[in-house]
């Protein structure tokens, strides 16, 4: 579908034109979302999703498409008919190894292999909507390209859910392959949907808005033995339990939370297979999230120290790996202030509200500002299916959204880009 742009006359407000065109994309945005929702793909496996996106973009006049970036990522460029800045808009494409539990007619029933295990797959974090809303914005901008004062770069990113690992997640991988140059990007904008309330509102926060995200893995190794003769063994199980408790005490005893909220969560403790066999190995893993780089460093040092101390006390060998990679999502403060009118225009007067505090969740969007060194702003679309009452959180099997809020997300992308372009 190609949109026809309203006739431009002297005095026509470019922002209002953009919002009108954004609204016209709503039926296709919902159709795109439902298709992607029904066919989810895991991190760095988004081949069919990328093909579907690329086909949609190639049908939009004026947009050039580059595929295969960071395996499955897409960079599309629309050069406006008038000179101006370069604005990048980003959406993530990947799904999660979560079984969807609802009665939607387009509910995901997909399966895939994740790290050697067969898993159910679903868009339990809403990335299907992120893609659809960015496609809607692309279609609106395509229709007004002759009057567009600048260039729009559309980034469809893989592997946001990859997590901190030996291999970087999608944002860093895309940056490393040059998506912020040629043309050189001046700002990057992004958004995230959730089942917050009231549906159809926008939430924002200047400065640090989401925490950094790190993953740690600890292995302990001793000697196994028989449950009836523990003195002949040196099992790793009990020391692992002691270490688990010691790790939980780090943020209460070592961290100044006034410097930036910091959370350590232990998500895995594995040791042993039978009650009468004393296991020689134990593995622990968890995450560290922080709004302070200083606290982040302190926690990393404390994890290593406590693991090594407890291992030595029990005569065990230990190995600690800490994978960093999700920087703080730090919204450029002056730029955030300039975009507030755009969000009010997108959602309606009084429907763009400031968050009371940063989130301890993590998002690799922070890499565009930190690693990419480009001013960036990230905001949130509330889309509870229950209207004024919040729904299930992101990553839940019951996660669901109100599709009527997608219209607000498309308007927010369009309004933010046009507001920035108009202010240069």
Coordinates of C-alpha atoms in Angstrom, one line a residue, residues 25-40 49 52-53 100 102 104-108 122-136 193 383 385 398-406 410:
X25 CA -1.0 3.3 8.3
X26 CA -3.0 1.8 11.2
X27 CA -4.6 -1.1 9.4
X28 CA -1.4 -2.2 7.8
X29 CA 0.5 -1.7 11.1
X30 CA -1.9 -4.1 12.8
X31 CA -1.6 -6.6 9.9
X32 CA 2.2 -6.4 10.0
X33 CA 2.2 -6.9 13.7
X34 CA 0.0 -10.0 13.6
X35 CA 2.0 -11.7 10.9
X36 CA 5.3 -11.1 12.8
X37 CA 3.6 -12.1 16.1
X38 CA 2.5 -15.4 14.6
X39 CA 6.0 -16.1 13.2
X40 CA 8.5 -15.2 15.9
X49 CA 11.3 -11.7 9.8
X52 CA 9.3 -9.8 5.5
X53 CA 10.4 -6.4 6.7
X100 CA 2.6 -17.8 24.8
X102 CA -3.7 -16.7 25.6
X104 CA -5.5 -14.9 20.4
X105 CA -6.3 -16.2 16.9
X106 CA -2.7 -15.2 15.9
X107 CA -1.1 -16.7 19.0
X108 CA 2.4 -18.0 18.4
X122 CA 6.9 -15.9 21.3
X123 CA 7.0 -12.1 21.1
X124 CA 6.6 -11.8 24.9
X125 CA 8.4 -8.5 24.9
X126 CA 6.5 -6.8 22.1
X127 CA 9.2 -6.5 19.5
X128 CA 6.6 -7.5 16.9
X129 CA 4.9 -4.2 17.6
X130 CA 8.2 -2.3 17.5
X131 CA 8.8 -3.5 14.0
X132 CA 5.2 -2.8 12.8
X133 CA 5.2 0.7 14.3
X134 CA 8.5 1.5 12.6
X135 CA 7.2 0.2 9.3
X136 CA 4.2 2.4 9.7
X193 CA 5.9 -1.1 24.3
X383 CA -0.6 -0.5 25.8
X385 CA -5.2 -4.6 27.1
X398 CA 0.5 -13.9 29.5
X399 CA 2.0 -10.7 28.0
X400 CA -0.5 -9.0 25.7
X401 CA -1.1 -5.5 24.4
X402 CA -3.9 -3.2 23.2
X403 CA -3.4 -2.9 19.4
X404 CA -5.1 0.5 19.3
X405 CA -2.0 1.9 21.1
X406 CA 0.1 1.1 18.0
X410 CA 3.7 5.4 15.0

